[in-house]
Coordinates of C-alpha atoms and ligand atoms in Angstrom, one line a residue:
M249 CA 13.9 -7.8 12.1
T250 CA 14.4 -11.4 10.9
R251 CA 17.8 -12.6 9.5
R252 CA 16.3 -14.1 6.4
M253 CA 14.5 -10.9 5.5
K254 CA 14.9 -9.7 1.9
R255 CA 15.6 -6.2 0.5
V256 CA 15.2 -5.5 -3.1
V257 CA 16.4 -2.9 -5.6
V258 CA 14.6 -2.7 -9.0
S259 CA 14.6 -0.4 -12.0
S260 CA 12.2 -0.4 -14.9
G261 CA 12.0 3.2 -16.1
L262 CA 8.7 3.6 -14.2
R263 CA 7.2 7.1 -14.4
E264 CA 4.6 8.5 -12.0
A265 CA 2.5 9.8 -14.9
D266 CA 2.2 6.3 -16.4
I267 CA 0.6 4.8 -13.3
R268 CA -1.3 7.8 -12.1
P269 CA -2.1 10.2 -14.8
P270 CA -2.3 13.7 -13.2
A271 CA -5.8 14.6 -14.5
L272 CA -7.3 11.3 -13.2
L273 CA -5.6 11.5 -9.9
S274 CA -6.6 15.1 -9.2
E275 CA -10.2 14.3 -10.0
F276 CA -10.1 11.2 -7.8
K277 CA -8.6 13.2 -5.0
R278 CA -11.2 16.0 -5.4
L279 CA -14.1 13.6 -5.2
S280 CA -12.5 11.7 -2.2
V281 CA -12.0 14.9 -0.2
Q282 CA -15.5 16.1 -0.9
D283 CA -17.0 12.6 -0.2
A284 CA -15.0 12.3 3.0
L285 CA -16.5 15.5 4.4
E286 CA -20.0 14.3 3.4
F287 CA -19.6 10.8 4.7
F288 CA -17.4 11.5 7.8
G289 CA -18.0 15.2 8.4
D290 CA -19.7 14.7 11.8
P291 CA -16.9 14.6 14.5
A292 CA -19.2 12.7 16.9
Q293 CA -19.2 9.7 14.5
L294 CA -15.4 9.4 14.5
V295 CA -13.5 7.2 17.0
E296 CA -10.0 7.6 18.5
V297 CA -7.5 4.8 18.0
N298 CA -4.1 3.9 19.4
C299 CA -1.2 3.5 17.0
P300 CA -2.5 1.0 14.4
A301 CA 1.0 -0.5 14.1
C302 CA 2.2 -1.1 17.6
D303 CA -1.0 -0.2 19.6
S304 CA 0.8 2.5 21.7
P305 CA -1.5 5.2 23.1
D306 CA 1.4 7.6 23.2
T307 CA 0.8 9.8 20.1
R308 CA 0.6 13.5 19.1
V309 CA -1.0 15.4 16.3
V310 CA 1.6 16.3 13.6
F311 CA -0.5 17.8 10.8
T312 CA -4.1 18.1 9.6
K313 CA -5.6 17.4 6.2
N314 CA -9.1 18.6 5.2
E315 CA -10.1 18.8 8.9
F316 CA -8.7 15.3 9.8
F317 CA -5.9 14.9 12.3
Y318 CA -2.8 12.9 11.5
R319 CA -1.0 11.7 14.6
C320 CA 2.5 10.3 15.0
C321 CA 3.3 7.4 17.3
S322 CA 6.1 8.1 19.8
V323 CA 7.2 4.5 19.8
C324 CA 7.3 3.4 16.2
R325 CA 6.8 6.8 14.3
S326 CA 3.9 5.6 12.3
V327 CA 1.6 8.4 11.2
F328 CA -2.2 7.8 11.2
V329 CA -5.6 9.5 11.3
S330 CA -7.3 9.7 14.6
P331 CA -10.1 10.2 15.3
R332 CA -11.2 8.2 12.3
P333 CA -14.4 6.8 10.7
T334 CA -15.6 3.4 12.0
S335 CA -15.3 0.2 9.9
D336 CA -19.0 0.4 9.1
A337 CA -18.8 4.0 8.0
L338 CA -15.8 3.1 5.8
A339 CA -17.7 0.1 4.3
N340 CA -20.6 2.4 3.5
Y341 CA -18.2 4.9 1.9
Y342 CA -16.5 2.4 -0.3
A343 CA -19.9 1.0 -1.4
N344 CA -21.6 4.3 -2.1
S345 CA -19.2 7.2 -2.6
R346 CA -18.7 9.0 -5.9
A347 CA -14.9 8.6 -5.4
S348 CA -15.3 4.8 -5.3
R349 CA -17.4 4.8 -8.5
F350 CA -14.9 7.0 -10.2
R351 CA -12.0 4.7 -9.3
V352 CA -13.8 1.7 -10.8
Q353 CA -15.0 3.5 -13.9
H354 CA -11.9 5.4 -14.8
Y355 CA -8.9 5.2 -12.7
S356 CA -8.2 1.5 -12.7
R357 CA -9.3 0.9 -16.3
D358 CA -7.6 3.8 -17.9
T359 CA -4.3 3.1 -16.3
A360 CA -4.5 -0.7 -16.8
K361 CA -2.0 -0.9 -19.6
A362 CA 0.8 0.9 -17.9
R363 CA 0.1 -0.8 -14.7
R364 CA 0.1 -4.2 -16.3
Y365 CA 3.5 -3.7 -17.9
H366 CA 5.2 -2.1 -15.0
L367 CA 3.6 -3.4 -11.9
L368 CA 1.5 -6.5 -12.4
T369 CA 4.2 -8.5 -14.2
S370 CA 6.7 -7.7 -11.4
H371 CA 4.0 -8.4 -8.7
A372 CA 3.3 -11.8 -10.2
E373 CA 7.0 -12.7 -10.6
W374 CA 7.6 -11.6 -7.0
M375 CA 4.8 -13.7 -5.6
G376 CA 5.7 -16.8 -7.6
Q377 CA 9.3 -16.6 -6.6
I378 CA 8.8 -16.1 -2.9
Y379 CA 6.1 -18.8 -2.9
D380 CA 8.7 -21.2 -4.4
E381 CA 11.2 -20.3 -1.8
A382 CA 9.1 -19.9 1.4
G383 CA 5.5 -21.1 0.7
N384 CA 3.6 -24.2 1.8
P385 CA 3.7 -26.5 -1.3
E386 CA 0.6 -28.3 0.0
A387 CA -1.5 -25.2 -0.2
R388 CA -1.7 -23.9 -3.8
G389 CA -4.8 -21.6 -3.7
Y390 CA -4.3 -17.9 -4.5
A391 CA -6.7 -15.1 -3.7
D392 CA -6.5 -11.4 -4.3
L393 CA -8.5 -9.1 -2.0
N394 CA -10.7 -6.4 -3.5
T395 CA -9.0 -6.7 -6.9
C396 CA -8.5 -3.4 -8.7
S397 CA -6.5 -4.8 -11.6
P398 CA -7.9 -8.1 -12.8
E399 CA -5.1 -8.5 -15.3
I400 CA -3.0 -9.7 -12.4
F401 CA -4.7 -13.1 -12.8
D402 CA -3.4 -13.5 -16.4
E403 CA 0.1 -12.8 -15.1
I404 CA -0.3 -15.3 -12.2
G405 CA -2.1 -17.9 -14.4
A406 CA 0.9 -17.9 -16.9
Q407 CA 3.2 -19.1 -14.1
H408 CA 1.1 -22.3 -13.5
I409 CA 2.1 -22.2 -9.8
F410 CA -1.3 -21.4 -8.1
Q411 CA -4.6 -23.2 -8.5
P412 CA -7.4 -22.2 -8.0
L413 CA -7.3 -18.5 -8.5
L414 CA -9.8 -16.5 -6.5
T415 CA -10.8 -12.8 -6.3
V416 CA -12.5 -11.7 -3.1
D417 CA -15.1 -8.9 -3.3
P418 CA -13.4 -7.4 -6.4
L419 CA -13.6 -3.7 -7.3
L420 CA -13.3 -4.7 -11.0
D421 CA -14.8 -8.0 -12.0
P422 CA -12.3 -10.2 -13.9
T423 CA -15.1 -11.7 -16.0
G424 CA -14.4 -10.6 -19.6
V425 CA -11.2 -8.9 -18.6
C426 CA -9.0 -11.9 -17.9
E427 CA -8.3 -14.9 -20.2
T428 CA -7.5 -17.0 -17.1
A429 CA -10.3 -18.7 -15.1
V430 CA -11.0 -16.8 -11.9
Q431 CA -13.6 -17.5 -9.3
V432 CA -15.3 -14.6 -7.6
V433 CA -15.8 -15.4 -3.9
R434 CA -16.9 -13.8 -0.7
R435 CA -14.5 -13.0 2.1
D436 CA -16.2 -15.2 4.7
T437 CA -15.8 -18.3 2.5
L438 CA -12.1 -18.0 2.1
A439 CA -10.0 -20.7 3.9
G440 CA -6.8 -22.8 3.5
M441 CA -5.1 -20.5 1.0
G442 CA -1.5 -20.8 0.1
A443 CA -1.1 -17.1 -0.9
I444 CA -3.2 -14.0 -0.5
S445 CA -2.4 -10.6 -1.9
A446 CA -3.7 -7.1 -1.2
F447 CA -2.3 -4.2 -3.2
E448 CA -2.6 -0.8 -1.6
K449 CA -5.4 -1.8 0.8
V450 CA -3.7 -1.8 4.3
E451 CA -3.5 2.0 4.3
H452 CA -7.3 2.5 4.4
Q453 CA -8.3 -0.3 6.8
F454 CA -9.9 0.8 10.1
S455 CA -7.7 -1.7 11.9
P456 CA -4.6 -3.1 10.1
A457 CA -4.3 -5.6 13.0
A458 CA -7.8 -6.9 12.5
Y459 CA -7.2 -7.0 8.8
L460 CA -4.0 -9.1 9.2
Q461 CA -5.7 -11.5 11.7
S462 CA -8.6 -12.0 9.3
V463 CA -6.1 -12.8 6.5
G464 CA -4.4 -15.2 8.8
G465 CA -7.7 -17.0 9.3
A466 CA -8.0 -17.5 5.5
L467 CA -4.5 -18.9 5.1
A468 CA -3.2 -22.4 5.5
D469 CA -0.4 -22.9 8.0
G470 CA 2.7 -21.6 6.4
G471 CA 0.6 -19.6 3.9
L472 CA 1.9 -16.2 2.6
F473 CA 0.3 -12.8 2.7
F474 CA 1.7 -10.3 0.1
F475 CA 0.8 -6.7 0.5
T476 CA 2.0 -3.3 -0.7
T477 CA 1.3 0.0 1.0
R478 CA 2.7 3.5 1.6
T479 CA 5.1 4.0 4.4
I480 CA 5.8 7.3 6.3
S481 CA 9.5 6.2 6.5
G482 CA 9.8 7.0 2.8
F483 CA 11.8 9.9 1.4
D484 CA 9.0 11.8 -0.3
L485 CA 6.6 11.6 2.7
Q486 CA 9.4 12.6 5.1
I487 CA 10.3 15.6 3.0
L488 CA 6.8 16.7 2.1
W489 CA 5.1 15.6 5.4
G490 CA 1.8 17.4 5.9
K491 CA 2.1 19.0 2.4
T492 CA 2.2 15.7 0.5
P493 CA -0.5 16.3 -2.1
Y494 CA -1.4 12.6 -2.7
I495 CA -2.2 11.7 0.9
F496 CA -5.8 12.1 1.9
V497 CA -8.7 10.7 3.9
P498 CA -10.0 8.0 3.7
E499 CA -7.5 6.5 1.3
H500 CA -4.6 7.0 3.7
L501 CA -5.6 6.4 7.3
N502 CA -2.5 4.4 8.1
L503 CA 1.0 5.4 7.0
L504 CA 2.9 2.8 9.0
S505 CA 6.6 3.2 9.5
V506 CA 9.0 0.4 8.4
E507 CA 9.5 -0.4 12.2
G508 CA 5.8 -0.2 12.8
I509 CA 5.0 -2.8 10.1
A510 CA 7.5 -5.2 11.7
L511 CA 5.9 -4.7 15.1
L512 CA 2.4 -5.2 13.6
V513 CA 3.4 -8.4 11.8
E514 CA 4.8 -9.9 14.9
R515 CA 1.9 -9.1 17.2
C516 CA -0.5 -10.6 14.6
G517 CA 1.3 -14.0 14.7
F518 CA 3.2 -13.8 11.4
E519 CA 6.8 -14.2 10.4
L520 CA 8.3 -11.4 8.3
I521 CA 9.8 -12.8 5.1
E522 CA 10.3 -9.6 3.2
L523 CA 10.0 -5.9 3.9
S524 CA 11.4 -3.8 1.1
T525 CA 10.8 -0.5 -0.5
P526 CA 11.3 -0.9 -4.2
G527 CA 9.7 2.5 -4.9
Q528 CA 11.2 4.4 -7.9
L529 CA 9.4 7.7 -7.7
D530 CA 10.3 9.5 -4.5
L531 CA 12.5 12.1 -6.1
E532 CA 10.1 12.7 -9.0
L533 CA 7.2 13.0 -6.6
V534 CA 9.0 15.6 -4.5
R535 CA 10.0 17.6 -7.5
H536 CA 6.4 17.6 -8.9
A537 CA 4.9 18.5 -5.5
A538 CA 7.3 21.4 -5.0
K539 CA 6.7 22.7 -8.6
N540 CA 2.9 22.6 -8.2
D541 CA 2.7 24.1 -4.7
P542 CA 4.7 27.3 -4.0
S543 CA 4.1 26.9 -0.3
I544 CA 6.3 23.8 -0.2
K545 CA 9.8 24.9 0.8
L546 CA 12.3 22.0 0.2
P547 CA 15.3 21.7 2.4
P548 CA 18.2 23.6 0.6
F549 CA 20.2 20.4 -0.1
I550 CA 17.2 18.7 -1.8
A551 CA 16.4 21.8 -3.9
Y552 CA 20.1 22.0 -4.9
L553 CA 20.3 18.3 -5.7
L554 CA 17.2 18.4 -7.9
E555 CA 18.3 21.5 -9.7
N556 CA 22.0 21.1 -10.2
R557 CA 22.6 17.4 -10.6
D558 CA 21.6 15.2 -13.5
Q559 CA 19.4 12.1 -13.8
E560 CA 22.2 9.8 -12.9
A561 CA 22.7 11.5 -9.5
H562 CA 19.0 11.4 -8.9
W563 CA 18.8 7.7 -9.8
D564 CA 21.8 6.9 -7.5
L565 CA 19.9 8.5 -4.6
Q566 CA 16.7 6.7 -5.5
E567 CA 18.7 3.4 -5.6
Y568 CA 20.1 4.3 -2.1
L569 CA 16.6 4.9 -0.8
Q570 CA 15.5 1.5 -2.2
K571 CA 18.5 -0.3 -0.7
H572 CA 18.1 1.1 2.8
R573 CA 14.3 0.9 2.9
L574 CA 13.7 4.7 2.7
S575 CA 11.3 4.8 -0.3
S576 CA 7.6 5.3 0.5
H577 CA 6.3 2.4 -1.6
V578 CA 6.7 -0.7 0.6
R579 CA 6.1 -4.3 -0.2
V580 CA 5.8 -6.9 2.4
V581 CA 5.6 -10.7 2.5
I582 CA 4.6 -12.4 5.8
K583 CA 4.1 -16.0 6.6
K584 CA 1.4 -17.5 8.9
L585 CA 3.1 -19.3 11.7
Q586 CA 2.0 -22.8 12.6
K587 CA 0.1 -23.0 15.9
T588 CA 3.1 -24.5 17.7
E589 CA 5.4 -21.8 16.4
V590 CA 3.0 -19.1 17.7
A591 CA 3.0 -20.7 21.1
T592 CA 6.8 -20.6 21.4
H593 CA 6.8 -16.9 20.5
E594 CA 4.4 -16.0 23.3
Ligands
LIG687 ZN1 3.4 2.8 17.0

């Protein structure tokens, strides 16, 4: 891990229900699980992969979900689906599944207000600040990949740091949603960007390494890639493991560990600028999952802590998880190395 790397602790009174209303999430999950069987149900069409973080072939099955196998890497402890659908099958799924349509029609729109207040403002501040500290001042273009919450562009636009603002193959078109001018562009036309973001996308890529390399191709030298994803190193996933109710195929093919993310970034020719887990919901998620699923048996200490200690104790633990990168919501900033820098690393 790099010396300059940042860790961040935040608190904003975020509640799980504000971002992911239970009724919407459960319908989205129900459709996803059904569609996954329909689109990817034929085992002959699935392909085996090495660890998507460190490329090790040394892996073993640790749990199954809806007939898909989740494997754990012996080297970096990332957890991932293998065999998995091919990139083409995934592209077809995202273009044509009912779950995808549902996400666009309900999920993103209905939760936009809570998201904007809690997440988008802090995402925009985060990106602006890191760009000021570590970005390439010559490259000021910003692009968001497969935009789900177009309101991010109003938050970014208000900072007057990036210009132009681009959305690449958006899930929700910013036209009519944003007040800020945003160009809709295709992925293959993107080049020379100062900053690119992808929120909750890495977990469902067929190959996170190919994804990072393609982002690298669209960045200027010294350009920054900002992404958020779920990490298996987080408290709630470690406690709930195969019983985690909000992990499913194909949304969560890659649950990379904190160590795995660092290895992935390095082998794709980037420098790690920040890898932090500012998640605020691990304890609440564990509590909800255990309440709704009697088959989940929490470790006695966790059950005792949840039942017999107050909010303050729970928040102290959550803060500890953030500080030591043990929450499952991870955010990462990586910087594209100049060609000469890549050469010296080889
Ligand atoms: Zn690995």
